[in-house]
Coordinates of C-alpha atoms and ligand atoms in Angstrom, one line a residue:
M59 CA 16.5 9.9 14.7
I60 CA 16.2 8.7 12.3
Y61 CA 13.0 6.6 10.3
L62 CA 13.3 5.0 7.7
D63 CA 10.1 2.6 8.1
Y64 CA 8.0 5.4 6.0
S65 CA 6.1 2.3 3.5
A66 CA 4.8 1.0 7.2
T67 CA 3.4 4.7 8.1
T68 CA 4.7 8.1 7.3
P69 CA 4.3 11.5 10.0
V70 CA 1.6 13.5 9.4
S71 CA 2.8 16.9 7.9
Y72 CA 2.1 20.3 9.2
D73 CA -0.3 21.8 6.8
V74 CA -2.9 17.9 7.3
L75 CA -2.8 18.7 11.6
E76 CA -3.6 22.4 11.0
S77 CA -6.7 21.2 8.6
Y78 CA -7.7 18.5 10.3
I79 CA -7.2 21.3 14.3
R80 CA -9.0 23.7 11.8
A81 CA -12.2 21.3 10.8
T82 CA -12.3 20.3 14.2
K83 CA -12.4 23.4 15.8
D84 CA -14.6 25.3 13.9
F85 CA -16.9 22.4 12.2
M86 CA -17.7 20.1 15.3
G87 CA -22.0 20.3 12.9
N88 CA -22.2 16.7 12.7
P89 CA -22.7 16.8 8.4
N90 CA -26.2 14.5 9.1
S91 CA -28.2 17.2 10.9
L92 CA -30.1 19.3 8.7
H93 CA -29.6 22.8 11.1
A94 CA -26.8 25.9 9.8
L95 CA -24.4 24.5 11.7
G96 CA -24.7 20.8 9.8
F97 CA -25.0 22.7 6.8
K98 CA -21.4 24.0 7.9
S99 CA -19.9 20.9 8.1
K100 CA -21.2 19.4 4.7
T101 CA -20.7 21.7 2.9
L102 CA -17.4 21.6 3.8
M103 CA -16.6 18.0 3.6
S104 CA -18.4 18.2 -0.2
S105 CA -15.8 20.2 -1.2
A106 CA -12.9 18.3 0.5
V107 CA -14.3 15.5 -1.5
K108 CA -14.9 17.7 -5.2
Q109 CA -10.7 17.9 -3.8
I110 CA -10.5 14.5 -4.0
S111 CA -12.8 13.9 -7.0
D112 CA -11.2 16.2 -9.5
I113 CA -7.6 15.3 -8.0
F114 CA -8.0 11.9 -9.4
H115 CA -10.6 12.9 -12.1
V116 CA -13.6 10.6 -11.0
L117 CA -16.9 10.8 -9.7
E118 CA -17.9 12.6 -6.4
S119 CA -20.4 9.5 -6.5
E120 CA -16.6 7.4 -6.8
I121 CA -15.3 7.7 -3.5
I122 CA -16.2 5.8 -0.6
F123 CA -14.5 6.5 2.8
T124 CA -12.9 3.9 4.3
S125 CA -11.0 3.5 7.6
G126 CA -7.7 2.6 6.1
A127 CA -7.1 0.4 2.9
T128 CA -7.7 -2.7 5.5
M129 CA -11.3 -0.9 5.4
A130 CA -11.3 -0.7 2.3
N131 CA -10.3 -4.0 0.7
N132 CA -13.2 -6.0 2.2
L133 CA -15.3 -3.1 0.5
A134 CA -14.3 -4.3 -2.3
I135 CA -13.1 -7.6 -2.9
I136 CA -15.8 -9.7 0.0
G137 CA -18.6 -6.0 -1.6
S138 CA -18.0 -7.1 -5.0
C139 CA -18.1 -11.0 -4.1
L140 CA -21.2 -10.9 -2.9
A141 CA -23.4 -8.4 -5.8
N142 CA -22.0 -10.5 -8.3
M143 CA -22.1 -14.6 -7.1
K144 CA -24.5 -15.4 -9.5
H145 CA -21.6 -14.9 -12.1
G146 CA -19.6 -16.6 -10.4
N147 CA -17.4 -17.7 -7.0
H148 CA -14.0 -17.1 -8.3
I149 CA -11.4 -14.7 -8.4
I150 CA -8.2 -14.2 -8.7
V151 CA -5.4 -12.7 -6.2
S152 CA -1.3 -12.1 -7.2
K153 CA 1.2 -13.9 -4.3
L154 CA 2.4 -10.9 -4.2
E155 CA -0.5 -8.8 -1.9
H156 CA -0.9 -7.4 2.0
P157 CA -1.9 -10.0 4.8
S158 CA -5.3 -7.8 4.9
I159 CA -6.3 -9.4 0.9
Y160 CA -5.1 -13.1 1.6
K161 CA -7.1 -13.1 5.0
I162 CA -9.9 -11.6 2.9
C163 CA -9.4 -14.8 1.0
D164 CA -9.2 -16.9 3.7
Y165 CA -12.5 -15.6 4.9
L166 CA -14.5 -15.9 1.5
E167 CA -12.9 -19.9 0.6
T168 CA -14.9 -20.5 4.7
I169 CA -17.5 -18.9 2.5
G170 CA -17.6 -21.3 -0.6
F171 CA -16.0 -19.4 -2.6
E172 CA -13.0 -20.2 -4.9
V173 CA -9.1 -18.2 -4.9
S174 CA -6.7 -18.5 -8.3
Y175 CA -3.3 -17.6 -6.8
V176 CA -1.6 -15.5 -9.5
D177 CA 2.5 -16.9 -10.3
N178 CA 4.7 -14.3 -11.6
N179 CA 8.5 -14.3 -13.1
E180 CA 11.6 -13.4 -11.6
D181 CA 11.7 -9.4 -11.4
G182 CA 8.4 -9.5 -9.0
L183 CA 6.5 -8.9 -12.1
I184 CA 2.6 -10.4 -12.9
D185 CA 3.0 -13.9 -15.7
F186 CA -0.1 -12.6 -18.0
E187 CA -0.3 -15.8 -19.1
D188 CA -1.0 -17.8 -16.1
L189 CA -3.1 -15.3 -15.8
K190 CA -4.8 -16.1 -19.1
N191 CA -5.4 -19.5 -17.9
K192 CA -6.9 -19.1 -14.4
M193 CA -9.5 -16.8 -16.3
R194 CA -12.7 -19.2 -16.3
L195 CA -15.9 -18.7 -17.5
D196 CA -16.6 -18.1 -12.5
T197 CA -14.4 -15.9 -12.3
I198 CA -15.9 -12.4 -11.9
L199 CA -13.1 -10.6 -9.5
V200 CA -8.8 -10.5 -9.5
S201 CA -7.1 -8.3 -7.7
I202 CA -3.5 -7.3 -8.3
C203 CA -2.1 -4.4 -6.2
A204 CA -0.3 -1.7 -8.2
V205 CA 2.7 -1.9 -6.2
N206 CA 4.0 -4.2 -3.4
S207 CA 4.3 -3.2 -0.2
E208 CA 7.6 -5.8 1.0
T209 CA 9.2 -5.4 -1.8
G210 CA 8.3 -2.3 -3.9
A211 CA 7.2 -4.2 -7.3
R212 CA 5.6 -2.4 -9.3
Q213 CA 2.6 -4.3 -11.8
P214 CA 1.5 -2.1 -15.3
L215 CA -1.9 -1.8 -14.4
K216 CA -3.7 -0.6 -17.6
M217 CA -1.2 -4.1 -19.3
I218 CA -3.6 -6.2 -17.0
R219 CA -7.0 -4.7 -17.4
Q220 CA -6.6 -5.2 -20.9
I221 CA -5.9 -9.1 -20.4
I222 CA -8.6 -8.9 -18.1
K223 CA -10.8 -7.1 -19.5
K224 CA -10.5 -9.1 -23.4
E225 CA -10.9 -12.1 -21.0
N226 CA -14.2 -11.7 -20.5
S227 CA -15.3 -7.4 -19.1
G228 CA -17.6 -8.9 -17.3
V229 CA -14.7 -9.6 -14.7
L230 CA -14.1 -6.9 -11.6
F231 CA -10.6 -6.1 -11.0
H232 CA -9.0 -4.3 -7.7
S233 CA -6.1 -3.2 -7.4
D234 CA -4.7 -2.3 -3.6
M235 CA -2.4 1.7 -4.7
T236 CA -1.8 2.1 -0.1
Q237 CA 2.5 1.5 -1.5
A238 CA 2.2 3.4 -5.0
L239 CA -0.3 6.3 -3.9
G240 CA 1.9 9.5 -3.1
K241 CA 5.9 7.9 -4.3
V242 CA 4.6 6.8 -7.8
S243 CA 1.8 8.5 -10.1
V244 CA -1.6 5.9 -10.0
S245 CA -4.6 6.5 -12.5
F246 CA -8.3 5.1 -10.9
H247 CA -9.1 4.7 -14.4
D248 CA -7.2 1.5 -14.8
V249 CA -8.7 -0.1 -12.2
D250 CA -12.9 -1.2 -11.6
L251 CA -12.1 -0.2 -7.6
A252 CA -9.3 1.3 -5.6
S253 CA -8.0 1.0 -1.4
V254 CA -6.0 3.5 -1.0
S255 CA -5.3 5.5 3.4
S256 CA -4.0 8.2 4.1
H257 CA -1.3 7.4 6.0
K258 CA 0.8 5.8 3.9
I259 CA 0.9 9.7 2.8
Y260 CA 1.7 11.7 5.5
G261 CA -3.1 11.9 6.8
P262 CA -3.5 11.1 10.0
K263 CA -4.0 7.0 11.5
G264 CA -8.1 6.1 11.0
I265 CA -9.4 7.3 7.2
G266 CA -9.4 5.7 4.0
L267 CA -10.4 5.2 0.6
L268 CA -12.3 2.7 -1.8
Y269 CA -12.3 4.3 -5.0
K270 CA -15.8 2.2 -6.8
S271 CA -16.7 3.1 -10.0
E272 CA -20.1 3.9 -11.3
R273 CA -20.6 0.8 -12.9
V274 CA -19.6 -1.6 -10.2
K275 CA -22.1 -2.9 -7.7
I276 CA -20.9 -3.7 -4.5
K277 CA -22.7 -5.1 -1.5
P278 CA -22.3 -2.9 1.2
L279 CA -20.9 -4.8 4.3
L280 CA -22.2 -2.5 7.5
Y281 CA -25.9 -1.1 8.2
G282 CA -26.7 2.1 9.4
S283 CA -27.9 6.2 9.8
G284 CA -26.9 8.7 7.2
S285 CA -25.7 9.5 3.6
N286 CA -23.5 7.3 3.1
I287 CA -24.7 3.7 1.7
Y288 CA -20.9 1.3 2.3
N289 CA -20.0 3.7 5.2
P290 CA -22.6 4.7 7.8
G291 CA -23.2 6.3 10.9
T292 CA -21.1 10.4 10.8
P293 CA -19.3 11.3 8.3
A294 CA -15.5 12.5 9.8
V295 CA -15.2 15.4 8.9
P296 CA -12.0 16.5 10.3
L297 CA -10.2 13.0 8.8
I298 CA -11.6 13.4 5.1
V299 CA -10.4 17.3 4.8
A300 CA -7.4 15.9 6.4
F301 CA -6.8 13.3 3.8
S302 CA -7.7 15.7 1.5
K303 CA -5.2 17.9 2.1
A304 CA -2.7 15.4 2.1
I305 CA -4.3 14.3 -1.0
R306 CA -3.6 17.4 -2.9
L307 CA 0.1 18.0 -1.3
M308 CA 1.5 14.6 -2.4
T309 CA 0.7 15.6 -6.2
A310 CA 4.0 18.1 -6.4
D311 CA 6.5 17.2 -7.3
I312 CA 5.8 13.5 -7.4
D313 CA 8.6 12.5 -10.2
K314 CA 11.1 14.8 -8.9
R315 CA 10.7 13.1 -4.7
E316 CA 11.1 10.2 -7.0
N317 CA 14.1 11.2 -8.3
F318 CA 15.7 12.1 -5.9
V319 CA 13.8 8.1 -3.3
K320 CA 16.1 6.6 -6.5
R321 CA 19.1 8.4 -5.9
L322 CA 19.4 7.5 -2.1
N323 CA 18.3 3.7 -3.0
N324 CA 21.2 3.5 -5.3
I325 CA 23.7 5.0 -2.8
I326 CA 22.8 2.1 0.2
V327 CA 22.4 -0.5 -2.5
E328 CA 25.8 -0.3 -3.8
E329 CA 27.4 -0.2 0.2
L330 CA 25.1 -3.2 0.1
S331 CA 26.1 -5.2 -2.1
K332 CA 29.8 -5.4 -0.7
I333 CA 29.3 -6.9 2.2
D334 CA 29.2 -10.2 2.2
G335 CA 25.8 -12.2 3.7
V336 CA 23.2 -8.9 2.2
L337 CA 21.3 -10.0 0.3
I338 CA 19.1 -7.2 -2.5
N339 CA 15.8 -7.8 -2.8
Q340 CA 15.4 -5.3 -5.6
T341 CA 14.5 -6.5 -9.1
K342 CA 14.8 -4.2 -11.9
I343 CA 10.1 -3.6 -11.2
C344 CA 10.5 -2.0 -7.8
I345 CA 10.2 1.2 -6.9
P346 CA 12.7 3.1 -5.0
H347 CA 10.8 4.2 -2.4
I348 CA 10.8 0.1 -0.5
L349 CA 13.7 -1.7 -0.9
N350 CA 14.1 -5.2 0.7
I351 CA 17.8 -7.0 1.5
S352 CA 17.7 -10.1 4.0
L353 CA 20.2 -11.3 6.1
N354 CA 22.1 -13.9 5.9
G355 CA 22.0 -16.2 9.6
I356 CA 20.7 -13.2 11.2
K357 CA 17.5 -12.6 13.0
P358 CA 15.6 -9.5 11.6
E359 CA 13.7 -9.0 14.6
T360 CA 17.9 -9.3 16.2
F361 CA 18.7 -7.1 13.8
I362 CA 15.5 -4.5 14.2
H363 CA 16.3 -3.8 17.7
A364 CA 20.0 -3.0 17.7
M365 CA 19.5 -0.2 15.0
E366 CA 17.0 0.9 17.9
E367 CA 19.6 0.9 20.2
Y368 CA 21.0 4.1 17.2
D369 CA 17.8 5.7 17.1
I370 CA 17.1 3.8 13.3
Y371 CA 14.1 3.1 12.8
L372 CA 13.6 0.4 9.9
G373 CA 10.8 -2.4 8.7
T374 CA 10.8 -6.4 8.4
N375 CA 8.6 -7.7 6.0
T376 CA 5.2 -5.9 6.8
A377 CA 4.7 -3.6 9.6
C378 CA 1.3 -5.8 9.2
A379 CA 3.3 -9.7 9.4
S380 CA 6.2 -9.0 11.1
N381 CA 8.1 -12.3 12.7
E382 CA 6.9 -13.7 9.6
L383 CA 8.1 -15.4 6.3
S384 CA 7.4 -12.6 3.6
T385 CA 5.1 -14.0 1.2
S386 CA 6.6 -11.7 -1.1
V387 CA 10.3 -12.5 -0.7
M388 CA 8.7 -15.9 -0.8
A389 CA 7.7 -15.2 -4.1
I390 CA 9.8 -13.6 -6.5
Y391 CA 13.1 -15.8 -5.4
N392 CA 11.5 -19.7 -3.9
D393 CA 14.4 -19.6 -0.8
R394 CA 12.4 -19.8 2.2
K395 CA 15.9 -18.6 4.1
R396 CA 15.8 -15.3 1.8
A397 CA 12.2 -14.9 2.8
M398 CA 12.9 -15.9 6.8
S399 CA 16.2 -13.2 7.0
T400 CA 14.6 -9.7 5.4
I401 CA 14.3 -6.3 6.7
R402 CA 13.0 -3.9 4.6
I403 CA 14.1 -0.4 4.7
S404 CA 11.6 2.7 3.6
L405 CA 12.1 5.4 2.3
S406 CA 10.4 9.3 2.0
Y407 CA 11.6 12.3 0.1
L408 CA 11.9 13.4 3.7
T409 CA 15.1 11.0 4.2
T410 CA 18.4 13.3 3.7
T411 CA 21.2 11.8 1.6
D412 CA 23.2 12.8 5.9
E413 CA 20.7 10.1 7.1
V414 CA 21.4 8.1 4.7
Y415 CA 25.5 7.7 5.1
R416 CA 24.7 7.4 9.2
F417 CA 22.7 4.6 8.9
L418 CA 25.3 2.6 6.6
T419 CA 27.9 3.3 9.4
C420 CA 26.0 2.7 11.9
F421 CA 24.2 -0.5 9.7
K422 CA 27.7 -2.9 9.3
K423 CA 28.9 -1.7 12.5
V424 CA 25.0 -4.2 14.3
Y425 CA 25.6 -6.2 11.1
Y426 CA 29.6 -6.9 11.7
K427 CA 28.7 -7.6 15.4
L428 CA 25.2 -9.8 14.8
S429 CA 26.8 -11.4 12.6
T430 CA 30.2 -12.4 14.7
L431 CA 28.2 -13.6 17.9
E432 CA 25.9 -15.8 15.3
R433 CA 29.7 -17.5 14.7
D434 CA 31.0 -17.9 17.8
Ligands
PMP528 N1 -2.4 -2.1 1.5 C1 -1.1 -2.4 1.6 C2 -0.9 -2.8 1.5 C3 -0.2 -1.7 2.7 O1 1.1 -1.5 3.3 C4 -1.8 -2.1 3.6 C5 -0.6 -1.2 5.5 N2 0.7 -2.1 5.6 C6 -2.3 -2.0 4.6 C7 -2.7 -2.4 2.7 C8 -3.6 -2.0 5.3 O2 -3.8 -0.6 5.0 P1 -4.9 0.4 6.9 O3 -3.6 0.4 7.5 O4 -4.7 1.4 6.2 O5 -5.2 -0.3 7.0

């Protein structure tokens, strides 16, 4: 098998799985229980949270566990809007967000909030002037992803934060860092709120977190028992322990891994650029782990399934919106045909050079076969 859909999800690393199994077997108590078994689980959970907060240089109380990035995005954006309604009802997002953000915006519009979409330049970089112009007295939140899930376009969050805070220091800045975490270095200190997900960093599915600066007030979206007001109920101790392990493992050799992935990306771009009808949707701000291409005249779905015959797994625009137009490619290239025919090749430090060459051989076979069929 050649797996090239690492941005959709990653395999759980063995050490992470071991932590999960150990925590499940040896720490069965509910951390909310008052007895010794509960205390044992609570102690384990607290040390996992401490390890996470140390890595990100934030307070333990600033980490809120969620079911994944979707829930973190909901809690960050809807929670901030509900808590800040007295200051205004306007939010700003980019045109390069994950579908989960747009779904939240659609919902917010139904309850009286107004959403503006900030422009980007031809590289996919946020248009800073447009951001300034779109900020109003009633703006309460700006949400801009760290790395776009479809093209890998990476935004300079520190700079964007400065622009936002200079215009109005009361406006909150949220970033969906799901596609950045583990691939490139990120800092929660660049933002007020950040969403990340475990299954994108070789951790288990079903857990993510929202970083919420202690200065920020949000409204809970769920109500129940337990000590966590934003995610009530029984904490998922084994998932928290495993996620913490995945976060610790992810920081090792991050630059070395990125350079390796860059070399793989270069090999693919060099070869695919030679093929007539293949367009490379990669600009200078894209991280190498995500390589988006458009195939002239071939349906992405047909291509993906044809590659599957060779046991090669690719993505379309994003796993959460397969079969639709790539909103991000549209936002960067403003070309509907190009945006309707995108394939996402996503790489990992686990990808080998041999896999890349075998992928390229099969890619050419499939591409030429399908383009001949299309012409006939
Ligand atoms: N945001 C981004 C940028 C993503 O890539 C994804 C996953 N495709 C999500 C949010 C949703 O994450 P989760 O599956 O953890 O809910």
